[in-house]
Amino acid sequence: MYKELLQFFTYSNNENKNVYNYFRGQSHSYSLVPNILRKDVEQTYRNEFENLYLKISHEFPEKITYFNLQSCDVEDREYQLSLLQHYGLKTSLLDITSNPYIAMLFMLSSSFDEYREPTLFLFKIDETLHRDKHLFTEVRKSKLNERIVAQKGAFLNFDKIFMNKHFDVKKICSVKITLNFSDDEYVKKLEHQIEQITKLLSEDNAELNKEELNNYLILFENEKQKLEDSKKQCLKEIKSELSQKLREYCYFEEDLFPDFETRIRYLSSKYDSNTSKKISL
């Protein structure tokens, strides 16, 4: 199905027709915002980000140069932010890639030990138009940010909103494909049955066969739990199948990390016992 969807959105017989040419994969269906703006990041981090950036530039001047948000050229600052993000700092840059299969590697990066909804975003970007009239940007490549080259990377730079709040925006068309198991109605029915039985068990009524009611309660609760387990198992099987298909086309997760430090961290993490480990884009 993913193959057919990608072919539909990325291929056109008309040379003059724009196609979807940038992509982003996420193991969750969370909002399309950069790390620094996500709900799990404390406001204190956002408030202190400039001071943190400045401090790092003082400690590692050979790698990082500080450019103030209020008085700098956007290209100078975004290059430095790309380096900070490369080394693991949460910034206002949102990674995207020109390669849909690389995006799918990131979409499948979770171990799926809990239920999630893997998501693939597709963007129709005019690189010339949207560089000036939207958040799109292609950061300079260098030996310090080799990951960007390996991941065919670009960014949506949310700093542009703060640096130029009145710029003429041309919208970027986007498509969101989410892997979702639609079980809401069935779960509601199970929960309704559990609620009704629990209510009956709380009543002081000698005519009720409470042993039988308890058996039904256990049955419905087990069914609800098995449903969650089966969804997780399906996710793991889908991940295995898609990952195998990507490997057949020579797309490997480890190739996304060509630089020494990140490569070592990635190889080491493969042997961690942490079930929530994942790669981030």
Short mmCIF file of C-alpha atoms in Angstrom, two decimals:
data_model
loop_
_atom_site.label_atom_id
_atom_site.label_comp_id
_atom_site.label_asym_id
_atom_site.label_seq_id
_atom_site.Cartn_x
_atom_site.Cartn_y
_atom_site.Cartn_z
CA MET A 1 0.00 0.00 0.00
CA TYR A 2 2.80 2.46 0.86
CA LYS A 3 4.44 1.77 -2.50
CA GLU A 4 1.23 2.58 -4.37
CA LEU A 5 0.63 5.73 -2.33
CA LEU A 6 4.17 7.00 -2.93
CA GLN A 7 3.90 6.28 -6.64
CA PHE A 8 0.61 8.16 -6.79
CA PHE A 9 1.88 11.27 -5.00
CA THR A 10 5.46 11.43 -6.30
CA TYR A 11 5.12 10.50 -9.97
CA SER A 12 3.64 12.53 -12.83
CA ASN A 13 3.70 12.20 -16.62
CA ASN A 14 3.35 15.98 -16.84
CA GLU A 15 6.80 17.60 -16.54
CA ASN A 16 5.22 20.91 -15.54
CA LYS A 17 3.19 19.43 -12.71
CA ASN A 18 4.65 19.67 -9.22
CA VAL A 19 4.79 16.43 -7.24
CA TYR A 20 5.33 15.69 -3.56
CA ASN A 21 9.09 15.87 -3.21
CA TYR A 22 9.88 16.09 0.52
CA PHE A 23 8.96 13.70 3.32
CA ARG A 24 9.07 13.13 7.06
CA GLY A 25 8.62 9.90 8.99
CA GLN A 26 7.57 9.75 12.66
CA SER A 27 6.92 6.75 14.90
CA HIS A 28 4.08 8.77 16.49
CA SER A 29 1.27 10.81 14.93
CA TYR A 30 2.20 13.89 16.97
CA SER A 31 1.91 17.40 15.57
CA LEU A 32 4.31 18.62 12.92
CA VAL A 33 6.42 20.84 15.16
CA PRO A 34 10.16 20.92 15.97
CA ASN A 35 11.53 19.37 19.16
CA ILE A 36 11.75 22.65 21.07
CA LEU A 37 8.00 23.28 20.66
CA ARG A 38 6.74 19.85 21.67
CA LYS A 39 4.55 19.35 24.72
CA ASP A 40 7.07 17.19 26.55
CA VAL A 41 9.67 20.00 26.52
CA GLU A 42 9.57 22.32 29.51
CA GLN A 43 9.01 26.03 28.99
CA THR A 44 12.18 26.74 30.97
CA TYR A 45 14.21 25.07 28.22
CA ARG A 46 12.66 27.35 25.60
CA ASN A 47 13.29 30.39 27.77
CA GLU A 48 16.92 29.42 28.32
CA PHE A 49 17.69 28.21 24.80
CA GLU A 50 19.53 31.36 23.66
CA ASN A 51 21.70 31.35 26.78
CA LEU A 52 22.41 27.66 26.28
CA TYR A 53 23.33 28.23 22.62
CA LEU A 54 25.61 31.14 23.60
CA LYS A 55 27.27 29.08 26.33
CA ILE A 56 28.01 26.23 23.91
CA SER A 57 29.49 28.68 21.39
CA HIS A 58 31.85 29.99 24.09
CA GLU A 59 32.90 26.49 25.15
CA PHE A 60 33.32 25.11 21.61
CA PRO A 61 34.14 28.11 19.36
CA GLU A 62 35.82 25.85 16.80
CA LYS A 63 32.46 24.14 16.14
CA ILE A 64 29.67 26.58 17.02
CA THR A 65 29.21 30.30 16.34
CA TYR A 66 26.45 32.25 18.08
CA PHE A 67 24.04 34.33 15.96
CA ASN A 68 21.37 36.29 17.82
CA LEU A 69 17.80 35.58 16.73
CA GLN A 70 16.94 39.29 16.59
CA SER A 71 19.86 40.55 14.52
CA CYS A 72 21.32 37.99 12.16
CA ASP A 73 21.01 36.54 8.70
CA VAL A 74 18.65 33.55 8.84
CA GLU A 75 21.04 31.33 6.85
CA ASP A 76 23.92 31.92 9.27
CA ARG A 77 21.83 31.01 12.28
CA GLU A 78 20.09 27.98 10.78
CA TYR A 79 23.42 26.40 9.84
CA GLN A 80 24.53 26.67 13.47
CA LEU A 81 21.19 25.27 14.66
CA SER A 82 21.62 22.32 12.32
CA LEU A 83 24.95 21.57 14.02
CA LEU A 84 23.38 21.84 17.48
CA GLN A 85 20.57 19.51 16.42
CA HIS A 86 23.13 17.16 14.88
CA TYR A 87 24.74 16.85 18.33
CA GLY A 88 21.39 16.23 20.05
CA LEU A 89 20.11 19.65 21.14
CA LYS A 90 16.40 20.40 20.70
CA THR A 91 16.06 23.32 18.26
CA SER A 92 13.49 25.13 16.12
CA LEU A 93 14.43 23.10 13.02
CA LEU A 94 12.13 20.30 11.83
CA ASP A 95 13.95 17.71 9.73
CA ILE A 96 12.56 16.61 6.38
CA THR A 97 14.13 14.55 3.60
CA SER A 98 13.91 14.42 -0.18
CA ASN A 99 13.95 10.61 -0.05
CA PRO A 100 10.65 8.91 0.94
CA TYR A 101 12.38 5.64 1.84
CA ILE A 102 14.65 7.38 4.32
CA ALA A 103 11.52 8.95 5.85
CA MET A 104 10.05 5.46 6.18
CA LEU A 105 13.16 4.28 8.05
CA PHE A 106 12.48 6.96 10.65
CA MET A 107 8.78 6.09 10.70
CA LEU A 108 9.73 2.52 11.63
CA SER A 109 12.41 3.45 14.17
CA SER A 110 10.39 2.57 17.28
CA SER A 111 10.45 -0.88 18.87
CA PHE A 112 6.61 -0.67 19.16
CA ASP A 113 6.45 -2.19 22.62
CA GLU A 114 3.49 0.12 23.17
CA TYR A 115 0.77 1.08 20.71
CA ARG A 116 1.68 3.97 18.43
CA GLU A 117 0.52 5.30 15.10
CA PRO A 118 3.48 5.56 12.68
CA THR A 119 3.06 8.53 10.37
CA LEU A 120 4.49 9.58 7.01
CA PHE A 121 4.20 13.20 5.86
CA LEU A 122 4.52 14.22 2.21
CA PHE A 123 5.17 17.82 1.13
CA LYS A 124 4.86 19.53 -2.24
CA ILE A 125 7.68 22.08 -2.02
CA ASP A 126 8.84 24.60 -4.59
CA GLU A 127 12.43 24.99 -3.42
CA THR A 128 12.80 28.52 -4.81
CA LEU A 129 9.40 29.89 -3.82
CA HIS A 130 9.07 28.32 -0.39
CA ARG A 131 12.60 29.23 0.68
CA ASP A 132 11.50 32.88 0.70
CA LYS A 133 7.79 32.52 1.34
CA HIS A 134 7.61 29.64 3.83
CA LEU A 135 9.71 27.79 6.40
CA PHE A 136 11.60 25.59 3.94
CA THR A 137 15.39 25.78 3.98
CA GLU A 138 18.36 23.79 2.73
CA VAL A 139 21.21 24.12 5.21
CA ARG A 140 24.82 24.24 4.07
CA LYS A 141 26.48 20.84 4.21
CA SER A 142 29.87 20.32 5.83
CA LYS A 143 31.98 17.67 7.56
CA LEU A 144 30.38 18.80 10.83
CA ASN A 145 26.86 17.79 9.77
CA GLU A 146 27.40 14.69 7.63
CA ARG A 147 24.03 13.28 8.70
CA ILE A 148 22.22 15.86 6.57
CA VAL A 149 23.94 14.53 3.44
CA ALA A 150 23.30 10.88 4.35
CA GLN A 151 19.64 11.58 5.12
CA LYS A 152 19.07 13.75 2.01
CA GLY A 153 18.02 16.34 4.54
CA ALA A 154 16.45 19.77 4.58
CA PHE A 155 14.46 21.62 7.24
CA LEU A 156 11.39 23.62 8.07
CA ASN A 157 12.90 26.50 10.04
CA PHE A 158 10.43 27.83 12.61
CA ASP A 159 12.80 30.69 13.46
CA LYS A 160 11.51 32.39 10.31
CA ILE A 161 8.19 32.99 12.06
CA PHE A 162 9.89 34.98 14.82
CA MET A 163 12.41 36.73 12.58
CA ASN A 164 9.86 37.93 10.03
CA LYS A 165 6.30 37.72 11.32
CA HIS A 166 4.83 39.54 8.33
CA PHE A 167 6.45 37.72 5.42
CA ASP A 168 4.25 36.77 2.46
CA VAL A 169 3.41 33.10 3.00
CA LYS A 170 2.76 30.66 0.16
CA LYS A 171 1.27 27.50 1.60
CA ILE A 172 2.92 24.12 1.23
CA CYS A 173 0.56 21.31 0.23
CA SER A 174 0.97 18.30 2.50
CA VAL A 175 -0.43 14.81 2.96
CA LYS A 176 -0.41 12.86 6.24
CA ILE A 177 -0.52 9.05 6.10
CA THR A 178 -1.10 7.46 9.51
CA LEU A 179 -1.11 3.74 10.26
CA ASN A 180 -4.17 3.43 12.48
CA PHE A 181 -6.16 0.46 13.75
CA SER A 182 -9.79 1.53 13.85
CA ASP A 183 -11.19 -0.26 16.89
CA ASP A 184 -12.94 2.60 18.71
CA GLU A 185 -16.48 1.26 18.33
CA TYR A 186 -15.55 -2.23 19.46
CA VAL A 187 -13.63 -0.88 22.48
CA LYS A 188 -16.62 1.29 23.42
CA LYS A 189 -18.89 -1.77 23.39
CA LEU A 190 -16.46 -3.72 25.57
CA GLU A 191 -16.13 -0.84 28.03
CA HIS A 192 -19.92 -0.47 28.16
CA GLN A 193 -20.30 -4.18 29.00
CA ILE A 194 -17.59 -3.94 31.67
CA GLU A 195 -19.29 -0.89 33.19
CA GLN A 196 -22.69 -2.60 33.28
CA ILE A 197 -21.34 -5.77 34.89
CA THR A 198 -19.35 -3.80 37.46
CA LYS A 199 -22.51 -1.91 38.35
CA LEU A 200 -24.49 -5.15 38.79
CA LEU A 201 -21.76 -6.65 40.98
CA SER A 202 -21.98 -3.67 43.32
CA GLU A 203 -25.71 -4.22 43.88
CA ASP A 204 -26.99 -6.19 46.88
CA ASN A 205 -29.22 -8.57 44.94
CA ALA A 206 -29.37 -12.23 45.96
CA GLU A 207 -30.98 -13.21 42.65
CA LEU A 208 -27.86 -12.29 40.70
CA ASN A 209 -25.36 -15.02 39.88
CA LYS A 210 -22.24 -13.06 40.82
CA GLU A 211 -19.86 -15.87 39.94
CA GLU A 212 -21.18 -15.91 36.40
CA LEU A 213 -21.01 -12.11 36.22
CA ASN A 214 -17.40 -12.21 37.41
CA ASN A 215 -16.58 -14.70 34.68
CA TYR A 216 -18.08 -12.38 32.07
CA LEU A 217 -16.19 -9.43 33.53
CA ILE A 218 -12.89 -11.31 33.26
CA LEU A 219 -13.79 -12.36 29.72
CA PHE A 220 -14.45 -8.79 28.54
CA GLU A 221 -11.38 -7.37 30.30
CA ASN A 222 -9.19 -10.07 28.75
CA GLU A 223 -10.67 -9.35 25.35
CA LYS A 224 -9.85 -5.66 25.73
CA GLN A 225 -6.27 -6.46 26.76
CA LYS A 226 -5.83 -8.97 23.94
CA LEU A 227 -6.99 -6.33 21.50
CA GLU A 228 -4.16 -4.00 22.61
CA ASP A 229 -1.65 -6.83 22.44
CA SER A 230 -2.79 -7.82 18.95
CA LYS A 231 -2.45 -4.22 17.74
CA LYS A 232 1.13 -4.07 19.02
CA GLN A 233 1.90 -7.42 17.41
CA CYS A 234 0.46 -6.22 14.10
CA LEU A 235 2.64 -3.11 14.29
CA LYS A 236 5.74 -5.24 14.84
CA GLU A 237 4.86 -7.48 11.90
CA ILE A 238 4.22 -4.50 9.64
CA LYS A 239 7.54 -2.98 10.73
CA SER A 240 9.35 -6.24 9.99
CA GLU A 241 7.76 -6.54 6.55
CA LEU A 242 8.41 -2.92 5.54
CA SER A 243 11.96 -2.96 6.95
CA GLN A 244 12.74 -6.10 4.95
CA LYS A 245 11.41 -4.46 1.80
CA LEU A 246 13.55 -1.36 2.42
CA ARG A 247 16.62 -3.56 2.91
CA GLU A 248 15.92 -5.17 -0.46
CA TYR A 249 16.28 -1.68 -1.95
CA CYS A 250 19.51 -1.16 0.07
CA TYR A 251 18.06 1.22 2.64
CA PHE A 252 19.59 0.45 6.04
CA GLU A 253 18.99 2.31 9.29
CA GLU A 254 22.69 2.36 10.19
CA ASP A 255 23.58 4.20 6.95
CA LEU A 256 21.76 7.27 8.27
CA PHE A 257 24.63 7.87 10.71
CA PRO A 258 27.92 8.30 8.81
CA ASP A 259 29.69 10.55 11.34
CA PHE A 260 31.88 8.90 13.97
CA GLU A 261 30.15 9.98 17.21
CA THR A 262 26.59 9.27 16.12
CA ARG A 263 27.58 6.04 14.43
CA ILE A 264 29.14 4.75 17.65
CA ARG A 265 26.03 5.77 19.67
CA TYR A 266 23.76 4.04 17.18
CA LEU A 267 25.73 0.79 17.11
CA SER A 268 25.91 0.78 20.90
CA SER A 269 22.17 1.43 21.29
CA LYS A 270 21.36 -1.69 19.28
CA TYR A 271 22.39 -3.69 22.34
CA ASP A 272 20.59 -1.58 24.94
CA SER A 273 17.83 -3.16 27.02
CA ASN A 274 15.80 0.05 26.84
CA THR A 275 12.63 -0.93 25.02
CA SER A 276 11.79 2.63 24.05
CA LYS A 277 14.96 3.31 22.05
CA LYS A 278 14.41 4.95 18.67
CA ILE A 279 16.14 7.21 16.20
CA SER A 280 15.01 10.79 15.79
CA LEU A 281 14.56 13.00 12.77
#
